[in-house]
């Protein structure tokens, strides 16, 4: 029988109701029931502060607001500073007699955006009565009574990644109100330039290494499984990005006078990009897949046991086919990917001109998996471009360079990428996190690797600490795009999960 979104979500709801009772999660649920408006008001106040990493003044406002949010809960805080870098908000709760330290990581910066693309201003949070693809309308919080958990909050970073920060704060309120004692030392690390590639996080980790060690870092970022079941993820892809620019004439030319004579860089770029992948999405660049670290038996079993959401996702996303040669999405996350994230050449639509463009540019991201580092992956792409007959430079070519070579490509590898990381699922701390999550949220989905990129390898290489990702937001949150949102029920579920992990 074909799976639909409705049947999958119904199964997820059933799994949730069958969850064993976790005292901390139950306390969080009871506390939240009585404080829903206060929670959402505090959250929307935080979302109203613009949070682009390139905006130092507002980034610092965010850091100070989060510092105040933690201090309000009795957390000892400080800002970890490195010159010219967004501050890392650090908090600690020292539990007497505790022999274990748990570090909770999230980030408070957001992806760049174009406000014109948004249905409402990105830093003026609004509540809508559902998802935008269902013509959601703006609604106001009711004066009393329960708040519809299917409503959504729309704002930049509503899901990525301020929701977990608010969930942790509300969880602390609930634990304090219920007088539930903690069993571990707790540390909070909230970064301010993750969406810029975390270019300075390694420096912060080295400078403050004595503060930031622990038994595990819980990475509170990313979405829950597409089935709406809680997922626990033990690794994340890394990322490296490249910009490729190809050249035609030194200025745009009339397409009637010079078309079929002057090389068209847009057409050249289309051919170059098409040479990199086949029709099924397999990357054709030599050695692109060499070096992938193999999965363990327990990791393979986790993939095999994960819910099948392929048909439902195709229906949701209006897809007539998928790539991957028949492999499931959850399998493909453990392979490196090459993605064209944007292209530009001259103009389109009403602004289009009948010209041969002067240049054409594509931005590419490569999602890395364990065993393949960013430099190696980028070098493989550059070598492929050379094999297509291009003279490759990394700065703007002058007239002599362009006239000396039939085809010239400028390739710039952007700074700030990072490698993949993966924590073994059978570590004692891994098993404890799984057991705690299932006691709070029911049967969870276990995955070796998350599709998105988070700088886990820095914690691994610098602090020698295992990392485990515990996401809370809905999978259809428009993260990194316009009209980003978080489903209110996901926020409620996240408060319960964070309470259980804090008291673990």
Coordinates of C-alpha atoms in Angstrom, one line a residue:
X1 CA 0.0 0.0 0.0
X2 CA 1.3 3.4 -0.9
X3 CA 2.4 5.5 2.1
X4 CA 1.0 9.0 2.4
X5 CA 1.9 11.9 4.7
X6 CA -1.3 11.2 6.6
X7 CA -0.6 7.6 7.4
X8 CA 3.0 8.3 8.3
X9 CA 2.1 11.2 10.7
X10 CA -0.7 9.0 12.2
X11 CA 1.9 6.3 12.9
X12 CA 4.2 8.9 14.4
X13 CA 1.5 10.2 16.7
X14 CA 0.8 6.6 17.9
X15 CA 4.4 6.0 18.6
X16 CA 4.5 9.2 20.7
X17 CA 1.5 8.2 22.8
X18 CA 3.2 4.9 23.5
X19 CA 6.2 6.6 25.0
X20 CA 7.3 5.5 28.4
X21 CA 6.9 8.2 31.0
X22 CA 10.1 10.2 31.8
X23 CA 9.6 12.2 35.0
X24 CA 11.5 15.2 33.6
X25 CA 9.6 15.2 30.3
X26 CA 6.3 14.8 32.2
X27 CA 7.2 17.8 34.4
X28 CA 8.1 19.8 31.3
X29 CA 4.7 18.9 29.7
X30 CA 2.8 20.0 32.8
X31 CA 4.7 23.2 33.1
X32 CA 4.4 24.1 29.5
X33 CA 0.6 23.5 29.6
X34 CA 0.4 26.3 32.1
X35 CA 2.8 28.7 30.4
X36 CA 2.3 28.4 26.7
X37 CA 1.8 32.2 26.0
X38 CA 4.8 33.2 28.1
X39 CA 7.0 30.7 26.3
X40 CA 5.9 31.9 22.8
X41 CA 6.2 35.6 23.8
X42 CA 9.7 35.1 25.0
X43 CA 10.6 33.1 21.9
X44 CA 9.1 35.7 19.5
X45 CA 11.1 38.5 21.3
X46 CA 14.3 36.6 20.6
X47 CA 13.3 36.0 17.0
X48 CA 12.8 39.7 16.5
X49 CA 16.5 40.5 16.8
X50 CA 18.2 40.3 13.3
X51 CA 20.9 37.7 13.4
X52 CA 23.2 37.7 10.4
X53 CA 26.8 36.9 11.2
X54 CA 27.9 39.9 9.1
X55 CA 25.9 42.3 11.3
X56 CA 28.1 42.7 14.4
X57 CA 25.8 45.0 16.4
X58 CA 22.8 42.8 16.1
X59 CA 24.8 39.6 16.6
X60 CA 26.0 41.0 19.9
X61 CA 22.4 42.0 20.8
X62 CA 21.4 38.3 20.2
X63 CA 24.3 37.1 22.4
X64 CA 23.4 39.5 25.2
X65 CA 19.7 38.5 25.0
X66 CA 20.5 34.8 25.2
X67 CA 23.0 35.5 28.1
X68 CA 20.1 37.2 29.9
X69 CA 17.7 34.4 29.1
X70 CA 20.1 31.9 30.7
X71 CA 20.9 34.1 33.7
X72 CA 17.1 34.4 34.4
X73 CA 17.2 30.6 35.0
X74 CA 20.1 30.8 37.4
X75 CA 22.8 29.7 34.8
X76 CA 26.2 31.2 35.3
X77 CA 27.2 32.8 32.0
X78 CA 29.9 34.6 30.1
X79 CA 30.7 35.6 26.6
X80 CA 33.7 33.7 25.1
X81 CA 35.4 36.4 23.0
X82 CA 38.0 36.2 20.2
X83 CA 38.9 39.5 18.5
X84 CA 36.6 40.3 15.6
X85 CA 34.4 37.2 16.0
X86 CA 30.8 36.9 17.1
X87 CA 30.8 35.9 20.8
X88 CA 30.0 32.4 21.9
X89 CA 27.5 32.4 24.7
X90 CA 28.7 30.1 27.4
X91 CA 26.7 28.9 30.4
X92 CA 27.3 26.4 33.2
X93 CA 25.4 24.6 35.9
X94 CA 27.7 22.9 38.3
X95 CA 26.0 20.0 39.9
X96 CA 27.6 18.9 43.3
X97 CA 28.9 15.4 43.1
X98 CA 28.3 14.9 39.4
X99 CA 30.9 12.9 37.6
X100 CA 29.7 13.5 34.1
X101 CA 29.6 16.7 32.0
X102 CA 27.0 17.3 29.2
X103 CA 27.5 20.1 26.8
X104 CA 24.5 21.5 24.8
X105 CA 25.4 23.2 21.6
X106 CA 23.2 25.4 19.3
X107 CA 23.8 28.5 17.2
X108 CA 22.0 31.8 17.3
X109 CA 22.9 33.2 13.9
X110 CA 20.8 32.7 10.8
X111 CA 21.2 32.3 7.0
X112 CA 21.4 35.3 4.8
X113 CA 18.1 36.3 3.1
X114 CA 16.2 38.6 0.7
X115 CA 13.3 40.2 2.6
X116 CA 11.4 40.6 -0.6
X117 CA 10.9 36.8 -0.9
X118 CA 9.2 36.6 2.5
X119 CA 5.4 36.7 3.0
X120 CA 6.0 38.7 6.1
X121 CA 9.2 40.5 7.4
X122 CA 11.7 37.9 8.5
X123 CA 12.4 39.5 11.8
X124 CA 8.8 40.4 12.7
X125 CA 7.7 36.9 13.8
X126 CA 4.1 36.0 13.1
X127 CA 1.9 33.0 13.9
X128 CA 0.1 31.3 11.0
X129 CA -2.5 28.6 11.1
X130 CA -0.4 26.1 9.1
X131 CA 2.1 25.6 6.4
X132 CA 2.4 28.3 3.6
X133 CA 1.7 25.8 0.9
X134 CA -1.8 25.4 2.4
X135 CA -2.5 29.2 2.2
X136 CA -1.8 29.7 5.9
X137 CA -3.3 32.8 7.5
X138 CA -1.8 35.0 10.2
X139 CA -3.5 34.4 13.5
X140 CA -3.3 35.9 17.0
X141 CA -2.7 34.1 20.2
X142 CA -6.0 33.4 22.0
X143 CA -6.5 35.2 25.3
X144 CA -7.1 31.9 27.0
X145 CA -7.4 28.2 26.3
X146 CA -5.1 25.8 24.5
X147 CA -3.0 27.0 21.6
X148 CA -3.4 25.0 18.4
X149 CA -0.2 22.9 18.2
X150 CA -0.4 22.8 14.4
X151 CA 0.0 26.5 14.1
X152 CA 3.5 27.7 13.1
X153 CA 5.8 30.6 14.0
X154 CA 7.4 32.3 10.9
X155 CA 10.7 34.2 11.3
X156 CA 14.3 33.8 10.4
X157 CA 15.9 31.2 12.7
X158 CA 12.5 30.1 14.1
X159 CA 13.7 26.6 13.4
X160 CA 17.4 27.0 12.6
X161 CA 18.5 27.4 15.3
X162 CA 16.8 29.5 18.0
X163 CA 14.0 27.0 18.7
X164 CA 16.3 24.6 20.7
X165 CA 17.7 27.5 22.7
X166 CA 14.3 28.5 23.8
X167 CA 13.4 24.9 24.5
X168 CA 16.3 24.5 26.8
X169 CA 15.4 27.6 28.7
X170 CA 11.8 26.5 29.1
X171 CA 13.0 23.0 30.1
X172 CA 15.1 24.6 32.9
X173 CA 12.0 26.5 34.1
X174 CA 10.1 23.2 34.3
X175 CA 12.8 21.3 36.1
X176 CA 13.3 24.1 38.6
X177 CA 9.5 24.3 39.2
X178 CA 9.2 20.5 39.8
X179 CA 12.4 20.4 41.9
X180 CA 13.9 17.7 39.7
X181 CA 17.6 17.5 40.4
X182 CA 20.3 17.3 37.7
X183 CA 22.7 14.4 37.7
X184 CA 25.4 15.9 35.4
X185 CA 27.3 19.1 35.1
X186 CA 25.7 21.1 32.4
X187 CA 27.4 23.4 29.9
X188 CA 25.8 25.5 27.2
X189 CA 27.7 26.7 24.1
X190 CA 25.7 28.9 21.6
X191 CA 27.7 29.9 18.5
X192 CA 27.1 33.1 16.5
X193 CA 28.5 32.2 13.0
X194 CA 27.6 28.6 12.3
X195 CA 25.7 29.7 9.2
X196 CA 28.8 31.5 7.9
X197 CA 30.7 28.2 8.1
X198 CA 32.0 28.5 11.7
X199 CA 35.3 29.9 10.4
X200 CA 36.5 30.9 14.0
X201 CA 34.9 28.1 16.1
X202 CA 38.2 26.2 16.2
X203 CA 40.0 29.2 17.6
X204 CA 37.3 29.6 20.3
X205 CA 37.5 25.9 21.2
X206 CA 41.3 26.0 21.5
X207 CA 41.4 29.2 23.5
X208 CA 38.7 28.0 26.0
X209 CA 39.5 24.3 25.9
X210 CA 39.5 24.0 29.7
X211 CA 35.9 25.2 29.8
X212 CA 34.5 23.2 27.0
X213 CA 35.4 19.6 27.6
X214 CA 32.9 17.0 28.6
X215 CA 31.6 13.5 28.2
X216 CA 29.4 14.4 25.3
X217 CA 28.3 17.4 23.2
X218 CA 24.6 17.3 22.3
X219 CA 24.1 19.1 19.1
X220 CA 20.7 20.7 19.2
X221 CA 20.2 21.5 15.5
X222 CA 18.4 20.2 12.5
X223 CA 15.0 18.6 11.9
X224 CA 13.3 15.5 13.3
X225 CA 12.6 12.7 10.9
X226 CA 10.2 13.2 8.0
X227 CA 7.8 10.8 9.7
X228 CA 7.7 13.3 12.7
X229 CA 9.3 10.7 14.9
X230 CA 12.1 11.9 17.1
X231 CA 15.5 11.1 15.6
X232 CA 18.9 10.8 17.2
X233 CA 21.8 11.3 14.8
X234 CA 25.4 10.3 15.4
X235 CA 27.2 12.2 12.7
X236 CA 26.9 15.0 10.2
X237 CA 28.3 15.7 6.8
X238 CA 30.9 18.3 6.4
X239 CA 30.9 20.9 3.7
X240 CA 33.1 22.8 1.3
X241 CA 31.9 25.4 -1.3
X242 CA 33.3 26.6 -4.6
X243 CA 32.4 29.4 -7.0
X244 CA 33.2 28.7 -10.7
X245 CA 33.3 31.6 -13.2
X246 CA 33.7 31.1 -16.9
X247 CA 34.5 33.9 -19.4
X248 CA 33.3 35.0 -22.9
X249 CA 33.9 38.5 -24.4
X250 CA 35.1 41.3 -22.1
X251 CA 31.6 42.9 -22.3
X252 CA 28.2 41.7 -23.4
X253 CA 27.6 41.6 -27.1
X254 CA 24.6 41.8 -29.4
X255 CA 23.4 38.3 -29.9
X256 CA 22.4 38.9 -33.5
X257 CA 25.7 40.4 -34.5
X258 CA 27.9 38.1 -32.5
X259 CA 25.9 34.9 -31.6
X260 CA 27.4 31.7 -33.1
X261 CA 30.8 33.5 -33.1
X262 CA 31.6 34.8 -29.6
X263 CA 31.7 31.9 -27.1
X264 CA 28.8 32.0 -24.7
X265 CA 29.9 31.4 -21.1
X266 CA 26.4 30.5 -20.0
X267 CA 26.3 27.6 -22.5
X268 CA 29.8 26.6 -21.6
X269 CA 28.9 26.5 -17.9
X270 CA 25.8 24.4 -18.6
X271 CA 28.0 21.9 -20.4
X272 CA 30.7 21.9 -17.7
X273 CA 28.1 21.3 -14.9
X274 CA 26.4 18.6 -16.9
X275 CA 29.8 16.8 -17.2
X276 CA 29.9 16.4 -13.5
X277 CA 26.9 14.2 -12.9
X278 CA 24.8 11.7 -14.8
X279 CA 21.0 11.7 -15.2
X280 CA 20.7 9.6 -12.1
X281 CA 22.7 12.0 -9.9
X282 CA 25.8 10.0 -9.7
X283 CA 28.9 12.2 -9.6
X284 CA 31.2 11.5 -12.6
X285 CA 34.3 13.3 -11.3
X286 CA 37.2 10.9 -11.1
X287 CA 37.7 9.5 -7.6
X288 CA 34.9 11.5 -6.1
X289 CA 33.7 8.6 -3.9
X290 CA 37.2 7.3 -3.0
X291 CA 37.9 7.1 0.7
X292 CA 34.4 6.9 2.2
X293 CA 34.7 5.4 5.7
X294 CA 32.6 2.2 5.8
X295 CA 29.5 1.9 8.1
X296 CA 29.5 -0.5 11.0
X297 CA 27.0 -3.3 11.3
X298 CA 25.0 -1.4 13.9
X299 CA 24.9 1.6 11.6
X300 CA 23.7 -0.4 8.7
X301 CA 21.0 -2.0 10.8
X302 CA 19.9 1.5 12.0
X303 CA 19.5 2.6 8.3
X304 CA 17.6 -0.6 7.4
X305 CA 15.2 0.0 10.4
X306 CA 14.4 3.6 9.6
X307 CA 10.9 4.4 8.4
X308 CA 10.2 4.5 4.7
X309 CA 9.1 8.0 3.7
X310 CA 10.1 8.0 0.0
X311 CA 6.6 7.9 -1.5
X312 CA 5.2 10.4 1.0
X313 CA 8.1 12.8 0.4
X314 CA 7.7 12.5 -3.4
X315 CA 4.0 13.3 -3.0
X316 CA 4.7 16.3 -0.6
X317 CA 7.4 17.7 -2.9
X318 CA 5.6 17.0 -6.2
X319 CA 8.5 14.8 -7.5
X320 CA 8.0 12.5 -10.4
X321 CA 11.3 10.8 -9.8
X322 CA 14.3 10.7 -7.5
X323 CA 18.0 10.3 -8.0
X324 CA 20.3 7.8 -6.4
X325 CA 20.0 4.7 -8.5
X326 CA 17.2 3.3 -6.3
X327 CA 18.9 3.9 -3.0
X328 CA 16.8 5.4 -0.2
X329 CA 17.3 8.9 1.0
X330 CA 18.6 7.7 4.4
X331 CA 21.3 5.6 2.5
X332 CA 22.3 8.5 0.3
X333 CA 23.1 10.7 3.2
X334 CA 26.2 8.6 3.8
X335 CA 27.6 9.4 0.4
X336 CA 29.2 12.8 -0.6
X337 CA 27.0 15.0 -2.7
X338 CA 27.7 17.7 -5.3
X339 CA 25.0 20.3 -5.5
X340 CA 24.7 23.4 -7.8
X341 CA 23.3 25.9 -5.3
X342 CA 23.0 28.8 -7.7
X343 CA 23.8 30.1 -11.2
X344 CA 24.0 33.5 -12.7
X345 CA 24.7 35.0 -16.2
X346 CA 23.3 38.2 -17.6
X347 CA 19.6 38.6 -16.8
X348 CA 16.3 36.6 -17.2
X349 CA 12.6 37.3 -17.4
X350 CA 11.5 40.9 -18.0
X351 CA 15.1 42.1 -17.6
X352 CA 16.5 39.7 -20.2
X353 CA 18.5 41.3 -23.0
X354 CA 19.4 39.8 -26.4
X355 CA 23.1 39.5 -25.6
X356 CA 26.0 37.0 -25.5
X357 CA 26.9 37.2 -21.7
X358 CA 30.4 38.2 -20.6
X359 CA 30.6 35.8 -17.7
X360 CA 28.7 32.9 -16.1
X361 CA 29.1 31.8 -12.5
X362 CA 27.9 28.8 -10.5
X363 CA 28.1 28.2 -6.8
X364 CA 28.6 24.6 -5.7
X365 CA 28.5 22.9 -2.4
X366 CA 30.0 19.5 -1.7
X367 CA 28.6 17.7 1.3
X368 CA 31.4 15.6 2.8
X369 CA 31.3 12.3 4.5
X370 CA 33.7 10.7 7.0
X371 CA 36.9 9.7 5.2
X372 CA 36.9 12.5 2.6
X373 CA 38.2 15.9 3.6
X374 CA 37.2 19.2 2.1
X375 CA 40.5 20.0 0.3
X376 CA 40.6 16.6 -1.3
X377 CA 37.0 17.0 -2.6
X378 CA 37.6 20.5 -3.9
X379 CA 40.9 19.4 -5.6
X380 CA 39.0 16.6 -7.4
X381 CA 36.5 19.1 -8.8
X382 CA 39.2 21.5 -9.9
X383 CA 41.1 18.6 -11.7
X384 CA 37.9 17.7 -13.5
X385 CA 37.5 21.2 -14.7
X386 CA 41.1 21.1 -16.1
X387 CA 40.3 17.8 -17.9
X388 CA 37.4 19.6 -19.7
X389 CA 40.0 21.9 -21.3
X390 CA 39.9 24.8 -18.9
X391 CA 42.9 26.8 -17.7
X392 CA 42.1 27.3 -14.0
X393 CA 43.0 30.4 -12.0
X394 CA 41.9 31.5 -8.5
X395 CA 41.9 35.3 -9.1
X396 CA 40.3 37.5 -11.8
X397 CA 42.2 36.7 -15.1
X398 CA 43.7 39.6 -17.0
X399 CA 43.4 40.2 -20.8
X400 CA 46.6 38.3 -21.5
X401 CA 45.5 35.2 -19.6
X402 CA 42.0 35.2 -21.3
X403 CA 43.5 35.6 -24.8
X404 CA 46.2 33.0 -24.2
X405 CA 43.8 30.2 -23.4
X406 CA 40.6 29.0 -25.3
X407 CA 38.8 28.4 -22.0
X408 CA 39.5 30.0 -18.7
X409 CA 37.8 29.1 -15.4
X410 CA 38.2 31.0 -12.1
X411 CA 37.6 28.6 -9.2
X412 CA 37.5 30.0 -5.7
X413 CA 37.2 27.6 -2.8
X414 CA 35.4 29.6 -0.1
X415 CA 37.0 29.6 3.4
X416 CA 35.2 28.3 6.5
X417 CA 34.2 24.7 5.5
X418 CA 34.6 21.7 7.7
X419 CA 34.9 17.9 7.5
X420 CA 32.4 15.2 8.5
X421 CA 32.3 13.4 11.8
X422 CA 30.6 10.3 13.2
X423 CA 30.2 9.0 16.7
X424 CA 29.9 5.2 17.2
X425 CA 26.3 4.2 18.2
X426 CA 27.5 1.6 20.6
X427 CA 29.4 3.9 23.1
X428 CA 27.9 3.8 26.6
X429 CA 27.0 7.6 26.3
X430 CA 25.4 6.9 22.9
X431 CA 23.2 4.2 24.4
X432 CA 22.3 6.4 27.4
X433 CA 21.2 9.3 25.1
X434 CA 19.1 6.8 23.1
X435 CA 17.5 5.4 26.2
X436 CA 16.7 8.8 27.6
X437 CA 15.2 10.1 24.3
X438 CA 13.0 7.0 24.0
X439 CA 11.8 7.4 27.5
X440 CA 10.7 10.9 26.7
X441 CA 9.6 10.7 23.1
X442 CA 8.8 7.1 22.3
X443 CA 10.6 4.9 19.7
X444 CA 13.2 7.1 17.9
X445 CA 14.8 6.9 14.5
X446 CA 18.6 6.2 14.8
X447 CA 20.8 7.5 12.0
X448 CA 24.6 7.4 11.5
X449 CA 24.7 10.7 9.5
X450 CA 22.6 13.8 9.2
X451 CA 22.2 15.3 5.7
X452 CA 23.0 18.8 6.9
X453 CA 26.5 20.1 8.0
X454 CA 27.4 21.0 11.5
X455 CA 31.0 21.5 12.7
X456 CA 31.2 18.3 14.7
X457 CA 34.7 17.4 13.7
X458 CA 36.1 20.4 15.5
X459 CA 34.7 19.1 18.8
X460 CA 36.1 15.7 18.0
X461 CA 39.6 16.8 16.9
X462 CA 40.2 19.6 19.3
X463 CA 38.2 18.5 22.4
X464 CA 38.2 14.7 21.8
X465 CA 34.6 14.6 22.8
X466 CA 31.9 12.5 21.1
X467 CA 29.0 14.4 19.5
X468 CA 25.3 13.3 19.2
X469 CA 22.7 15.4 17.4
X470 CA 19.3 15.8 19.0
X471 CA 17.1 17.8 16.6
X472 CA 13.6 19.1 17.5
X473 CA 12.1 21.1 14.6
X474 CA 9.7 20.0 11.9
X475 CA 11.3 18.7 8.6
X476 CA 9.2 21.1 6.5
X477 CA 10.5 24.2 8.2
X478 CA 11.9 26.0 5.1
X479 CA 15.3 26.2 6.8
X480 CA 17.9 28.2 4.8
X481 CA 15.1 29.6 2.7
X482 CA 12.3 32.2 2.9
X483 CA 9.3 31.8 5.1
X484 CA 11.3 29.7 7.7
X485 CA 9.0 28.4 10.4
X486 CA 8.6 26.1 13.3
X487 CA 5.5 24.0 14.1
X488 CA 4.4 24.8 17.7
X489 CA 4.0 21.1 18.6
X490 CA 7.7 20.5 17.7
X491 CA 8.6 23.3 20.1
X492 CA 6.5 21.6 22.8
X493 CA 8.1 18.2 22.1
X494 CA 11.5 19.8 22.1
X495 CA 11.0 21.2 25.6
X496 CA 10.2 17.7 26.9
X497 CA 13.2 16.2 25.2
X498 CA 15.5 18.9 26.5
X499 CA 14.2 18.4 30.0
X500 CA 14.8 14.7 29.8
X501 CA 18.4 15.2 28.5
X502 CA 19.2 17.9 31.1
X503 CA 18.2 15.5 33.9
X504 CA 19.8 12.5 32.2

